[in-house]
Tab-separated table of N, CA, C and O in Angstrom:
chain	number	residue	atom	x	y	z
A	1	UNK	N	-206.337	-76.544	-97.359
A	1	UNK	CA	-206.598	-75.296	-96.673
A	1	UNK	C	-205.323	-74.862	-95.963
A	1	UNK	O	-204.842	-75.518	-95.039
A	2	UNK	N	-204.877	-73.915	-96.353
A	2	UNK	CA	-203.908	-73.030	-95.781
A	2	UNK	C	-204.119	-72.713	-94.242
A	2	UNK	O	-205.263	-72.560	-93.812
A	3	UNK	N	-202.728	-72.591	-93.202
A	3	UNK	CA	-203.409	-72.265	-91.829
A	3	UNK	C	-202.617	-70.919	-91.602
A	3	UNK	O	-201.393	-71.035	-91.678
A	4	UNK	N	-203.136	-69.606	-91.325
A	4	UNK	CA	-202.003	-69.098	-90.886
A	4	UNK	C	-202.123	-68.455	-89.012
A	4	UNK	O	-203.142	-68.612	-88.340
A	5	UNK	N	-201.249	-67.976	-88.655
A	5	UNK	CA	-201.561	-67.691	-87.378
A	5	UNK	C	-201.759	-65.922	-87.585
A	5	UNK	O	-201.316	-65.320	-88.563
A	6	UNK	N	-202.502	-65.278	-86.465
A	6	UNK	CA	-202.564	-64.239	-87.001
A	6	UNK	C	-201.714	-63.721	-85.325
A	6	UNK	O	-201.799	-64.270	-84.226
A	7	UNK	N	-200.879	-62.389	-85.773
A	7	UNK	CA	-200.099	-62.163	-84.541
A	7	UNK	C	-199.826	-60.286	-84.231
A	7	UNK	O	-198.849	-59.593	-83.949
A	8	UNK	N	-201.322	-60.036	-84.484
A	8	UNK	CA	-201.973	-58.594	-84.959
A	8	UNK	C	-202.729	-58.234	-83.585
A	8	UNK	O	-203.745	-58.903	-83.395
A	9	UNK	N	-202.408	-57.296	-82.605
A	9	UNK	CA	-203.225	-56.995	-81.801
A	9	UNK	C	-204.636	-56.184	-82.579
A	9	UNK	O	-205.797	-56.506	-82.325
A	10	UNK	N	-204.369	-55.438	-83.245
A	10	UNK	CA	-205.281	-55.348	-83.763
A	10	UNK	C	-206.243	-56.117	-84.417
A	10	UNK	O	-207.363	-55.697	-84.127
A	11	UNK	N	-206.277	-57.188	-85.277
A	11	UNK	CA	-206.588	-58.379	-85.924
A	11	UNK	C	-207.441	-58.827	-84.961
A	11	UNK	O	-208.619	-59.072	-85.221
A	12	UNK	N	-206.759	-59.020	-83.387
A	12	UNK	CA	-207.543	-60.051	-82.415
A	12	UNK	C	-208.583	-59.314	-81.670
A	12	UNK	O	-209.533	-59.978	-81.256
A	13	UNK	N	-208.554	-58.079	-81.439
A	13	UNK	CA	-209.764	-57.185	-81.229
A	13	UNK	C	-210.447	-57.288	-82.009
A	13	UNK	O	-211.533	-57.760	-81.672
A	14	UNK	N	-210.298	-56.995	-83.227
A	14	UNK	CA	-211.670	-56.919	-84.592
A	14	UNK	C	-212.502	-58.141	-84.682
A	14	UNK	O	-213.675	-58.145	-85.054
A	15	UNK	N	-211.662	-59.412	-84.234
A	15	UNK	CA	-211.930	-60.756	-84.244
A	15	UNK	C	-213.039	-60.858	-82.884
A	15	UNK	O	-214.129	-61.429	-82.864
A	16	UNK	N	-212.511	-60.273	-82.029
A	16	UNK	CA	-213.285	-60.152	-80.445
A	16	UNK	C	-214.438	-59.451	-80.625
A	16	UNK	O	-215.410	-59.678	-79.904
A	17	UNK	N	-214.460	-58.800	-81.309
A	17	UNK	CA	-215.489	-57.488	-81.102
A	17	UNK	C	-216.557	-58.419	-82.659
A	17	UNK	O	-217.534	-57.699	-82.866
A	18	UNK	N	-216.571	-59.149	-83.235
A	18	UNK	CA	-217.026	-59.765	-84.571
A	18	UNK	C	-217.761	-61.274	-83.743
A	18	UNK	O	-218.645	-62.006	-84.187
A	19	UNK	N	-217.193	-61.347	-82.735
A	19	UNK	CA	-217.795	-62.367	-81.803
A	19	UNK	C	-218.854	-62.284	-81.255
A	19	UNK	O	-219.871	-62.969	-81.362
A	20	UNK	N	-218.560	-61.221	-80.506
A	20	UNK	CA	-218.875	-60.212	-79.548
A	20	UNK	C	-220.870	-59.882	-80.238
A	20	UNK	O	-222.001	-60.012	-79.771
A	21	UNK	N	-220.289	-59.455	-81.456
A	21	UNK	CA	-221.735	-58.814	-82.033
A	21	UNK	C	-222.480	-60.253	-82.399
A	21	UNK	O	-223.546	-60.583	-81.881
A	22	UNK	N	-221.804	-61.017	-83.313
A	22	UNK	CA	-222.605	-62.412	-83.474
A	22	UNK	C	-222.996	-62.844	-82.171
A	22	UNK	O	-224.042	-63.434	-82.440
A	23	UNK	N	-222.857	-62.932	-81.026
A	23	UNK	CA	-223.557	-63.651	-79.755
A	23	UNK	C	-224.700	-62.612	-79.212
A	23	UNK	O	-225.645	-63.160	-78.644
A	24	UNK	N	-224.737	-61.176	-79.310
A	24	UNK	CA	-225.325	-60.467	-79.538
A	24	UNK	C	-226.761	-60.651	-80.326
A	24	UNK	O	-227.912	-60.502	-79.916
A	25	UNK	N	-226.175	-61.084	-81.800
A	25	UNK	CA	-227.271	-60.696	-83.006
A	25	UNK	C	-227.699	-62.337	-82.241
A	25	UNK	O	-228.381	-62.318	-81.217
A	26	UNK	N	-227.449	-63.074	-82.563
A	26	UNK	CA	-228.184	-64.225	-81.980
A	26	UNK	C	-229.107	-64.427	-80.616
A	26	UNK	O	-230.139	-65.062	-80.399
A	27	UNK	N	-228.467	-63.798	-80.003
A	27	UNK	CA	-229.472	-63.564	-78.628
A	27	UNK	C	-230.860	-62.673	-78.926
A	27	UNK	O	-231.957	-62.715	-78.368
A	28	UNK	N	-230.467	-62.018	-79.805
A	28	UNK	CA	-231.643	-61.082	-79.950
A	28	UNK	C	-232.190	-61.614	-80.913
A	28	UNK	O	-233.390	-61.341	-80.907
A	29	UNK	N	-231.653	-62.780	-82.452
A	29	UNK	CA	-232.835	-63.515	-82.600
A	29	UNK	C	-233.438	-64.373	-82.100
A	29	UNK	O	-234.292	-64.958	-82.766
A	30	UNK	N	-233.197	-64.723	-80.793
A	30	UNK	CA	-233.417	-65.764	-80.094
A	30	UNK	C	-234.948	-65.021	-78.982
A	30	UNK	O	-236.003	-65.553	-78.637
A	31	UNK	N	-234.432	-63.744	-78.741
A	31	UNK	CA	-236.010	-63.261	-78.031
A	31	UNK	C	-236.539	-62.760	-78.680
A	31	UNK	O	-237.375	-62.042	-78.133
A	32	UNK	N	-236.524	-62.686	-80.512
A	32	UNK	CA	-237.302	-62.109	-81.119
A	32	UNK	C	-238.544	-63.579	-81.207
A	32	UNK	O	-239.694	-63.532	-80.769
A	33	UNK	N	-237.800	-64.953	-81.985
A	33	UNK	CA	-238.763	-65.671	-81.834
A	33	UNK	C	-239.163	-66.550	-80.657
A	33	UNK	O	-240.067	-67.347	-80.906
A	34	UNK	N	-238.552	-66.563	-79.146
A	34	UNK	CA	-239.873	-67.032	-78.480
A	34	UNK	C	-240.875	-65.983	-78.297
A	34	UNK	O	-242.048	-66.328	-78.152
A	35	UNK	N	-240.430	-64.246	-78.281
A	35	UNK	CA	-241.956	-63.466	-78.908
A	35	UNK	C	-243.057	-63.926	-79.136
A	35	UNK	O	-244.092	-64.233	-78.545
A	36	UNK	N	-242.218	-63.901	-81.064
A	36	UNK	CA	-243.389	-65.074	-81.896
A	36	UNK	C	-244.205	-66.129	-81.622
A	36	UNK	O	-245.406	-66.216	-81.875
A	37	UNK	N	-243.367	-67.074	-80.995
A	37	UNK	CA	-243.782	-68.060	-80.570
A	37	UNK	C	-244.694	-67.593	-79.430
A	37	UNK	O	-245.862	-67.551	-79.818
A	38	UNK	N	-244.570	-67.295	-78.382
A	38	UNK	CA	-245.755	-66.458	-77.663
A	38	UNK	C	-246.990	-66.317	-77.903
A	38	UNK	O	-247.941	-66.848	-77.331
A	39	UNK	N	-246.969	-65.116	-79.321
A	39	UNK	CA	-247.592	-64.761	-79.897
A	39	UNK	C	-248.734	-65.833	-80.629
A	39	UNK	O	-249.957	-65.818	-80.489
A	40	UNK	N	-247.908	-66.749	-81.442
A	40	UNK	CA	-248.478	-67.382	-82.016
A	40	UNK	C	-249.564	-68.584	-80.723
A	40	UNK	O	-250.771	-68.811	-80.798
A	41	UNK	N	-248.407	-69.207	-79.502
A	41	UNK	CA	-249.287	-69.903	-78.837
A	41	UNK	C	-250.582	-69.536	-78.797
A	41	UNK	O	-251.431	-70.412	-78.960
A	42	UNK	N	-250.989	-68.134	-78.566
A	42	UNK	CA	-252.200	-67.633	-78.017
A	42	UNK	C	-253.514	-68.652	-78.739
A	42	UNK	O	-254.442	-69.137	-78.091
A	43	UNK	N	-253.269	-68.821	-80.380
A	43	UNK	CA	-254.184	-69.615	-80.951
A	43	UNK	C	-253.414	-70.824	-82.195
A	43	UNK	O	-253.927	-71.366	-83.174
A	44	UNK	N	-252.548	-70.880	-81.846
A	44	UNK	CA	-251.875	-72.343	-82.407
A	44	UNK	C	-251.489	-73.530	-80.889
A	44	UNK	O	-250.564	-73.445	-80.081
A	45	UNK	N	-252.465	-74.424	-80.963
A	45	UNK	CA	-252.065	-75.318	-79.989
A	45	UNK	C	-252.044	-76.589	-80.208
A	45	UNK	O	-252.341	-77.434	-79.363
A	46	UNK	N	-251.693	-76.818	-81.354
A	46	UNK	CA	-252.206	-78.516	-82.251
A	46	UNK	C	-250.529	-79.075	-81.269
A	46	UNK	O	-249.900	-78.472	-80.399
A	47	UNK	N	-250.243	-80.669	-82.027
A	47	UNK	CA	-249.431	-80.929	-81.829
A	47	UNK	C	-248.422	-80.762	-82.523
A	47	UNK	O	-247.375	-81.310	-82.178
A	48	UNK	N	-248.461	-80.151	-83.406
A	48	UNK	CA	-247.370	-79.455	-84.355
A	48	UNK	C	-246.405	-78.517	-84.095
A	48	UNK	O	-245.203	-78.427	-84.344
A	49	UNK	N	-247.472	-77.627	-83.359
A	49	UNK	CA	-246.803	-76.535	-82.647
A	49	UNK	C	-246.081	-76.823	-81.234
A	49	UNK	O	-245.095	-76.163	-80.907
A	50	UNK	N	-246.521	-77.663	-80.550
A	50	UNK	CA	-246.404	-78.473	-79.672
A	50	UNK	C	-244.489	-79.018	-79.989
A	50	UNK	O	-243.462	-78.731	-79.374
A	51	UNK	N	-244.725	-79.839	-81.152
A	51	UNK	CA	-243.256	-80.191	-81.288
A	51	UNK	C	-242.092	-79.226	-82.084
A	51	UNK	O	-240.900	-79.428	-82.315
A	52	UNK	N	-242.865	-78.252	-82.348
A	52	UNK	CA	-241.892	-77.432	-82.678
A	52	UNK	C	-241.240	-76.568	-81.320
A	52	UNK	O	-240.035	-76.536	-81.071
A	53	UNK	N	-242.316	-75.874	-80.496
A	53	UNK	CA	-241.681	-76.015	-79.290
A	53	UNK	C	-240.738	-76.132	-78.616
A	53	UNK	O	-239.895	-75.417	-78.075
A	54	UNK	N	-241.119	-77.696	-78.768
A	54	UNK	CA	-240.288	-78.173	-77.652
A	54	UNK	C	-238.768	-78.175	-78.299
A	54	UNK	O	-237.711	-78.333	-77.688
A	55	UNK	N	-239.007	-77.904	-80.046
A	55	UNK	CA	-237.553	-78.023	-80.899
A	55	UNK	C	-236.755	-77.205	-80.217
A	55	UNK	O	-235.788	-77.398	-79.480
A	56	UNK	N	-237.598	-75.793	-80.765
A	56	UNK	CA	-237.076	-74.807	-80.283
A	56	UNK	C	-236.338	-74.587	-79.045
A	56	UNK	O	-235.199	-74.146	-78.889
A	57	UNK	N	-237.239	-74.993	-78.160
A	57	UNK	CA	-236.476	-74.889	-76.601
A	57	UNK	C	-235.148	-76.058	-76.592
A	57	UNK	O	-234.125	-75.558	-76.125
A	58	UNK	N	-235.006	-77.433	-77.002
A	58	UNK	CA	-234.388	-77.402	-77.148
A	58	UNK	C	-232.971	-77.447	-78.162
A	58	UNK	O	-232.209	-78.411	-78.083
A	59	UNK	N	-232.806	-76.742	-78.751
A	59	UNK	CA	-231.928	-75.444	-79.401
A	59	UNK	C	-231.435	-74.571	-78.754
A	59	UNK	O	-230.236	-74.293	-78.744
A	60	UNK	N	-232.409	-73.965	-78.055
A	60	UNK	CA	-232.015	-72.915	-77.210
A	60	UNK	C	-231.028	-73.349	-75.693
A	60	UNK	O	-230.396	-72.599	-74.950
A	61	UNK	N	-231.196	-74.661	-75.643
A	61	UNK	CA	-230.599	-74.632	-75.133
A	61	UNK	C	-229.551	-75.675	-74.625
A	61	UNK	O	-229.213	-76.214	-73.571
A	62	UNK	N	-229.190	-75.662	-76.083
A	62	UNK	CA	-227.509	-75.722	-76.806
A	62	UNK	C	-226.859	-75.061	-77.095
A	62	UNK	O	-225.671	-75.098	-76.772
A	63	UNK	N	-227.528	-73.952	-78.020
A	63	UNK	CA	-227.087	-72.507	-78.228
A	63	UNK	C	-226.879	-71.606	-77.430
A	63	UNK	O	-225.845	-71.011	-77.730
A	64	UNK	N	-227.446	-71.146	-76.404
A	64	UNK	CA	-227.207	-70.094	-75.350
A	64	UNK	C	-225.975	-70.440	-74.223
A	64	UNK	O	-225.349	-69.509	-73.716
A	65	UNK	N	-225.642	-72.047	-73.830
A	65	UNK	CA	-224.200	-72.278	-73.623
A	65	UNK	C	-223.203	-72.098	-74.321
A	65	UNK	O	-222.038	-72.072	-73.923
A	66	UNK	N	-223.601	-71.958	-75.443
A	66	UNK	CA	-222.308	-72.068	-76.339
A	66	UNK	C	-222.191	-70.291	-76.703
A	66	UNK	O	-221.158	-69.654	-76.906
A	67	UNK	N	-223.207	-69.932	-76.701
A	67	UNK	CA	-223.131	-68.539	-76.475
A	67	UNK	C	-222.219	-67.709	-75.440
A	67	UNK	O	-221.479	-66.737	-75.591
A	68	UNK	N	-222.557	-68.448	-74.389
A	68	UNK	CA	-221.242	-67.992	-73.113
A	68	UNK	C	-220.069	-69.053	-72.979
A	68	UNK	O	-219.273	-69.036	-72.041
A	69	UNK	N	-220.044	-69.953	-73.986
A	69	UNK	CA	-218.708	-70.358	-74.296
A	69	UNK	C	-217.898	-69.048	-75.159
A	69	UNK	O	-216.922	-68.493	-74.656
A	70	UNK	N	-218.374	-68.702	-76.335
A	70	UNK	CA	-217.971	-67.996	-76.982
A	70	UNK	C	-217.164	-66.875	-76.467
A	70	UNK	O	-215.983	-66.640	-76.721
A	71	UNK	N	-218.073	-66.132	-75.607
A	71	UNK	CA	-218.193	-64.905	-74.618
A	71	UNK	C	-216.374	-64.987	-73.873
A	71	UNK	O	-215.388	-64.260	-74.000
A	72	UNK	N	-216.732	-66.630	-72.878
A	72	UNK	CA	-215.229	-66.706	-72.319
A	72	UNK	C	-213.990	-66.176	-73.190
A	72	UNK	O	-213.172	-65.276	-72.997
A	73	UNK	N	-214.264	-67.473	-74.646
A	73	UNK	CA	-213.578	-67.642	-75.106
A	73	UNK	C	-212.515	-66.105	-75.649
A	73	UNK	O	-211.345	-65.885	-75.961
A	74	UNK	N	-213.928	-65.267	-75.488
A	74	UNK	CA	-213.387	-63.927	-76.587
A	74	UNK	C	-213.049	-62.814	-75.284
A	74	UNK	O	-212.153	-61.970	-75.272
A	75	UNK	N	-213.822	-63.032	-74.463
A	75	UNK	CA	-213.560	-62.283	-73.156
A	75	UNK	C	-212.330	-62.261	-72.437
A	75	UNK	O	-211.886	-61.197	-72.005
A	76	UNK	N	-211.666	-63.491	-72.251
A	76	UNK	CA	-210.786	-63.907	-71.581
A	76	UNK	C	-209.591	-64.629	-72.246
A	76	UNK	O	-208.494	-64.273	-71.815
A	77	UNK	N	-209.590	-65.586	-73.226
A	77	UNK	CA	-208.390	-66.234	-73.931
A	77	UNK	C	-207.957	-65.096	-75.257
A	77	UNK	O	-206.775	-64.752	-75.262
A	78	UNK	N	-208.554	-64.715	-75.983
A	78	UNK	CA	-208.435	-63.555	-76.899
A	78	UNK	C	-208.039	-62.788	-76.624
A	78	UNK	O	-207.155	-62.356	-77.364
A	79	UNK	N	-208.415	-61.885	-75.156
A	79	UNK	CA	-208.361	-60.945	-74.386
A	79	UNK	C	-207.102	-60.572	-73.737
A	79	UNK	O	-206.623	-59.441	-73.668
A	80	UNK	N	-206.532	-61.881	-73.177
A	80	UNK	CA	-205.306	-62.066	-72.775
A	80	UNK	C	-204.104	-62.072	-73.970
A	80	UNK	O	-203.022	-61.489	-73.892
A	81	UNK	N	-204.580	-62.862	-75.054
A	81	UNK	CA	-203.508	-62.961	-76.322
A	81	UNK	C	-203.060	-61.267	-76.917
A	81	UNK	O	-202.002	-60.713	-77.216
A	82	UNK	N	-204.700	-60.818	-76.873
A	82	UNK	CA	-204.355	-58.926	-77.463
A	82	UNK	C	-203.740	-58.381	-76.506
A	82	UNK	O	-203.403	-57.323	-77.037
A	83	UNK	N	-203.336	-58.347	-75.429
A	83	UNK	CA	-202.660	-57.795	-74.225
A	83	UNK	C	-201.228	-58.184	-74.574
A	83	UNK	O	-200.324	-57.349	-74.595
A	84	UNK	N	-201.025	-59.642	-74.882
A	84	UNK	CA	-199.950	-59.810	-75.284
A	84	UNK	C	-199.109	-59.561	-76.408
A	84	UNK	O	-197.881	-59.556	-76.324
A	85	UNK	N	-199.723	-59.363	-77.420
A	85	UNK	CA	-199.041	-59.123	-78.648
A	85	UNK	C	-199.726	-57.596	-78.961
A	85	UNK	O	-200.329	-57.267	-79.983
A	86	UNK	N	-199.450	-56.788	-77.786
A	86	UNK	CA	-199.594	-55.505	-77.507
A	86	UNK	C	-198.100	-55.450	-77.039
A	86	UNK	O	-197.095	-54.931	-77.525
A	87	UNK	N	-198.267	-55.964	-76.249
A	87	UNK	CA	-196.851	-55.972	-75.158
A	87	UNK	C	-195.789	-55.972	-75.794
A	87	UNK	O	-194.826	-55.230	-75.603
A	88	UNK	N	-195.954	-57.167	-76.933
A	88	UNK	CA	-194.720	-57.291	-77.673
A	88	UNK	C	-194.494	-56.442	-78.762
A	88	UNK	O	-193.281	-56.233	-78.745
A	89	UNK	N	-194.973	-55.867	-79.658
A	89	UNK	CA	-195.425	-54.907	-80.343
A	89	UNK	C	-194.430	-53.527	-79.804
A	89	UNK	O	-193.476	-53.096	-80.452
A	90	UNK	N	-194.960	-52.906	-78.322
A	90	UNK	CA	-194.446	-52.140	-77.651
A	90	UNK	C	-192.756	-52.679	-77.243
A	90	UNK	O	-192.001	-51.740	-76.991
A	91	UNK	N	-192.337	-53.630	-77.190
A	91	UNK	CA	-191.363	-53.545	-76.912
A	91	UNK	C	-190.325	-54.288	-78.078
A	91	UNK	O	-189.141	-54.576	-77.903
A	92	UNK	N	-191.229	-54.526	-79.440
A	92	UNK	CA	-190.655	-54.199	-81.064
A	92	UNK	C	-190.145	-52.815	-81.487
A	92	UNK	O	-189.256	-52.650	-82.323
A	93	UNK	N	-190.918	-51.635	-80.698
A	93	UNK	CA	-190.966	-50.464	-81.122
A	93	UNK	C	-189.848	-49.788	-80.760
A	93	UNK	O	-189.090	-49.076	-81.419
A	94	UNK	N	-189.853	-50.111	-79.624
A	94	UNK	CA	-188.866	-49.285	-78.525
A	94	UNK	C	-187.235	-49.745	-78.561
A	94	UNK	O	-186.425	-49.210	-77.804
């Protein structure tokens, strides 16, 4: 596998904003099915459902840290890199 670095302010926004929506789309499948799950408790209460549950919950919450790992990651270290190879960019130009 080939590595390359990418050194595109643009590149690292599209990359931010591609993050950005995946932590998004996941959060929102994430309150679509405890919904469901809701839903379904009303008349599923065996122990099946029971251990799926508790799967679920925990998933959720592995995933929803890592969700605002992501967030930092793209918020703030990304964030700072596109600022920078803005900077430099601008003073390639000039």
């Amino acid at each position: 596998m080939s590595m390359s670095v990418i050194n595109s302010s643009e590149a690292i926004h599209d990359y931010r904003r591609k993050i950005s929506n995946a932590i998004e789309e996941l959060k929102n499948q994430f309150k679509k099915t405890e919904q469901a799950i809701e839903t379904v408790s009303e008349d599923w209460q065996d122990h099946q459902f029971k251990t799926f549950q508790n799967n679920f919950g925990e998933d959720k919450d592995q995933i929803l840290p890592l969700c605002e790992h992501l967030r930092v990651y793209a918020d703030d270290l990304l964030y700072n890199l596109e600022i920078k190879l803005k900077g430099m960019n601008l003073c390639v130009v000039n």
